Amino acid sequence: MGALLFHGNCVTCHYETTERSAPSMQEVRKRYKEAFPNKPDFIKYLSEWVHDPDADKSIMQDAIAKHELMPQLAYEKDVLEEIAAYIYDTDFTKRHPFHK
Ligand code: HEC
């Protein structure tokens, strides 16, 4: 379910391994895992941030400087938690054949 939700909602801007209009999800995952190695912390921070993007709470200031702040999109909290868990568990560099 997390995979479907991720592909339906996030991949328009976040490709899995290629930076386009937004950092790749592999890069976001790497940075969030460095900050929040623990899965529950990762899920909580990521889902709350995406629910309400806030430059002051960003852990990717360089990405904001480059792409501007991610727009606020009307995602449900529980949907974001599922997506966050999926991101935590997925090594996007090893996924085939949907690489972009
Ligand atoms: C309309 C384009 C767009 C969509 C759709 C989008 N994002 Fe983003 N996102 C961005 C951009 C641009 C950035 C880089 C700037 C920033 O960090 O705010 C970003 C940054 C992020 C960050 C880093 C936050 C930080 O600490 O700065 C996370 C996490 C994230 N996105 C998750 C998601 C998830 C999960 C989804 C799907 C539910 C999603 N995004 C959908 C454009 C988008």
CSV table of C-alpha atoms and ligand atoms in Angstrom, one decimal:
chain,number,residue,atom,x,y,z
A,1,MET,CA,0.0,0.0,0.0
A,2,GLY,CA,2.8,2.4,0.9
A,3,ALA,CA,4.4,1.8,-2.5
A,4,LEU,CA,1.1,2.7,-4.4
A,5,LEU,CA,0.6,5.8,-2.2
A,6,PHE,CA,4.2,6.9,-2.8
A,7,HIS,CA,4.0,6.5,-6.5
A,8,GLY,CA,0.6,8.2,-6.7
A,9,ASN,CA,1.5,11.2,-4.6
A,10,CYS,CA,5.2,11.9,-4.6
A,11,VAL,CA,6.9,10.7,-7.7
A,12,THR,CA,5.6,13.5,-9.9
A,13,CYS,CA,8.2,15.7,-8.1
A,14,HIS,CA,10.5,13.2,-6.4
A,15,TYR,CA,12.0,10.6,-8.7
A,16,GLU,CA,13.4,7.6,-7.0
A,17,THR,CA,17.1,8.2,-7.8
A,18,THR,CA,17.3,11.2,-10.0
A,19,GLU,CA,17.1,14.9,-8.9
A,20,ARG,CA,14.7,16.9,-11.0
A,21,SER,CA,12.3,19.5,-9.7
A,22,ALA,CA,12.9,18.1,-6.2
A,23,PRO,CA,15.6,16.0,-4.6
A,24,SER,CA,15.5,12.3,-5.4
A,25,MET,CA,13.7,10.2,-2.7
A,26,GLN,CA,16.9,8.2,-2.3
A,27,GLU,CA,18.6,11.5,-1.2
A,28,VAL,CA,15.7,12.5,1.1
A,29,ARG,CA,15.8,9.0,2.6
A,30,LYS,CA,19.5,9.1,3.2
A,31,ARG,CA,19.4,12.5,4.9
A,32,TYR,CA,16.4,11.6,7.1
A,33,LYS,CA,17.9,8.3,8.1
A,34,GLU,CA,21.1,10.1,9.2
A,35,ALA,CA,18.9,12.5,11.3
A,36,PHE,CA,16.4,9.8,12.5
A,37,PRO,CA,18.0,6.3,12.4
A,38,ASN,CA,15.1,5.0,14.4
A,39,LYS,CA,12.0,4.1,12.3
A,40,PRO,CA,9.3,5.6,14.6
A,41,ASP,CA,11.2,8.9,14.8
A,42,PHE,CA,11.7,8.9,11.0
A,43,ILE,CA,8.0,8.3,10.3
A,44,LYS,CA,6.9,10.9,12.8
A,45,TYR,CA,9.2,13.7,11.6
A,46,LEU,CA,8.8,13.0,7.9
A,47,SER,CA,5.0,12.7,8.0
A,48,GLU,CA,4.6,15.8,10.2
A,49,TRP,CA,6.9,17.8,8.0
A,50,VAL,CA,5.2,16.8,4.7
A,51,HIS,CA,1.8,17.5,6.3
A,52,ASP,CA,2.9,21.1,7.0
A,53,PRO,CA,6.2,22.0,5.2
A,54,ASP,CA,8.1,24.5,7.3
A,55,ALA,CA,11.5,25.9,6.3
A,56,ASP,CA,12.5,26.3,10.0
A,57,LYS,CA,12.1,22.6,10.6
A,58,SER,CA,13.6,21.4,7.3
A,59,ILE,CA,16.7,19.2,7.6
A,60,MET,CA,17.4,19.9,3.9
A,61,GLN,CA,18.1,23.6,3.8
A,62,ASP,CA,20.2,23.2,0.7
A,63,ALA,CA,17.3,21.6,-1.1
A,64,ILE,CA,15.1,24.6,-0.2
A,65,ALA,CA,17.7,27.0,-1.5
A,66,LYS,CA,17.9,25.1,-4.7
A,67,HIS,CA,14.2,24.2,-5.4
A,68,GLU,CA,12.2,26.4,-3.0
A,69,LEU,CA,10.1,25.0,-0.1
A,70,MET,CA,8.0,22.0,-0.9
A,71,PRO,CA,4.3,23.2,-1.4
A,72,GLN,CA,1.8,22.2,1.1
A,73,LEU,CA,-0.4,19.5,-0.4
A,74,ALA,CA,-3.5,18.2,1.3
A,75,TYR,CA,-2.4,14.8,2.4
A,76,GLU,CA,-4.0,12.8,5.2
A,77,LYS,CA,-1.7,12.2,8.2
A,78,ASP,CA,-2.3,8.4,8.1
A,79,VAL,CA,-1.5,8.3,4.4
A,80,LEU,CA,1.7,10.1,5.1
A,81,GLU,CA,2.7,7.7,7.9
A,82,GLU,CA,2.3,4.8,5.5
A,83,ILE,CA,4.3,6.5,2.8
A,84,ALA,CA,7.0,7.4,5.4
A,85,ALA,CA,7.3,3.8,6.5
A,86,TYR,CA,7.6,2.7,2.9
A,87,ILE,CA,10.4,5.2,2.3
A,88,TYR,CA,12.2,4.0,5.4
A,89,ASP,CA,12.1,0.4,4.3
A,90,THR,CA,12.9,0.9,0.6
A,91,ASP,CA,16.4,1.1,-0.9
A,92,PHE,CA,15.5,2.9,-4.0
A,93,THR,CA,18.8,2.3,-5.6
A,94,LYS,CA,18.1,-1.5,-5.7
A,95,ARG,CA,14.6,-1.2,-7.1
A,96,HIS,CA,13.9,-2.3,-10.7
A,97,PRO,CA,12.5,-1.7,-13.3
A,98,PHE,CA,10.8,1.6,-12.3
A,99,HIS,CA,14.0,3.7,-12.1
A,100,LYS,CA,13.9,7.2,-13.5
B,1,HEC,C1,4.9,19.5,-6.2
B,1,HEC,C2,6.1,18.9,-6.1
B,1,HEC,C3,6.3,17.9,-4.8
B,1,HEC,C4,5.5,16.9,-4.5
B,1,HEC,C5,4.2,16.4,-5.2
B,1,HEC,C6,6.1,16.3,-3.3
B,1,HEC,N1,7.2,17.0,-3.0
B,1,HEC,FE1,8.5,16.6,-1.4
B,1,HEC,N2,9.6,18.2,-1.9
B,1,HEC,C7,9.5,19.0,-3.0
B,1,HEC,C8,10.6,20.0,-3.1
B,1,HEC,C9,10.8,21.0,-4.2
B,1,HEC,C10,11.4,19.7,-2.0
B,1,HEC,C11,12.8,20.4,-1.7
B,1,HEC,C12,12.6,21.6,-0.9
B,1,HEC,C13,12.3,21.3,0.6
B,1,HEC,O1,13.0,20.6,1.3
B,1,HEC,O2,11.3,21.9,1.0
B,1,HEC,C14,10.8,18.6,-1.3
B,1,HEC,C15,11.3,18.1,-0.1
B,1,HEC,C16,10.8,17.0,0.6
B,1,HEC,C17,11.3,16.5,1.8
B,1,HEC,C18,12.5,17.0,2.6
B,1,HEC,C19,12.0,18.0,3.7
B,1,HEC,C20,13.0,18.8,4.4
B,1,HEC,O3,13.5,18.4,5.5
B,1,HEC,O4,13.4,19.9,3.8
B,1,HEC,C21,10.5,15.4,2.1
B,1,HEC,C22,10.7,14.5,3.4
B,1,HEC,C23,9.5,15.2,1.1
B,1,HEC,N3,9.7,16.2,0.2
B,1,HEC,C24,8.6,14.2,1.1
B,1,HEC,C25,7.6,14.1,0.1
B,1,HEC,C26,6.6,13.1,0.1
B,1,HEC,C27,6.5,11.9,1.1
B,1,HEC,C28,5.7,13.4,-0.9
B,1,HEC,C29,4.5,12.6,-1.3
B,1,HEC,C30,3.5,12.4,-0.3
B,1,HEC,C31,6.2,14.6,-1.6
B,1,HEC,N4,7.3,15.0,-0.9
B,1,HEC,C32,5.6,15.2,-2.7
B,1,HEC,C33,8.4,18.9,-3.9
B,1,HEC,C34,7.4,18.0,-3.9
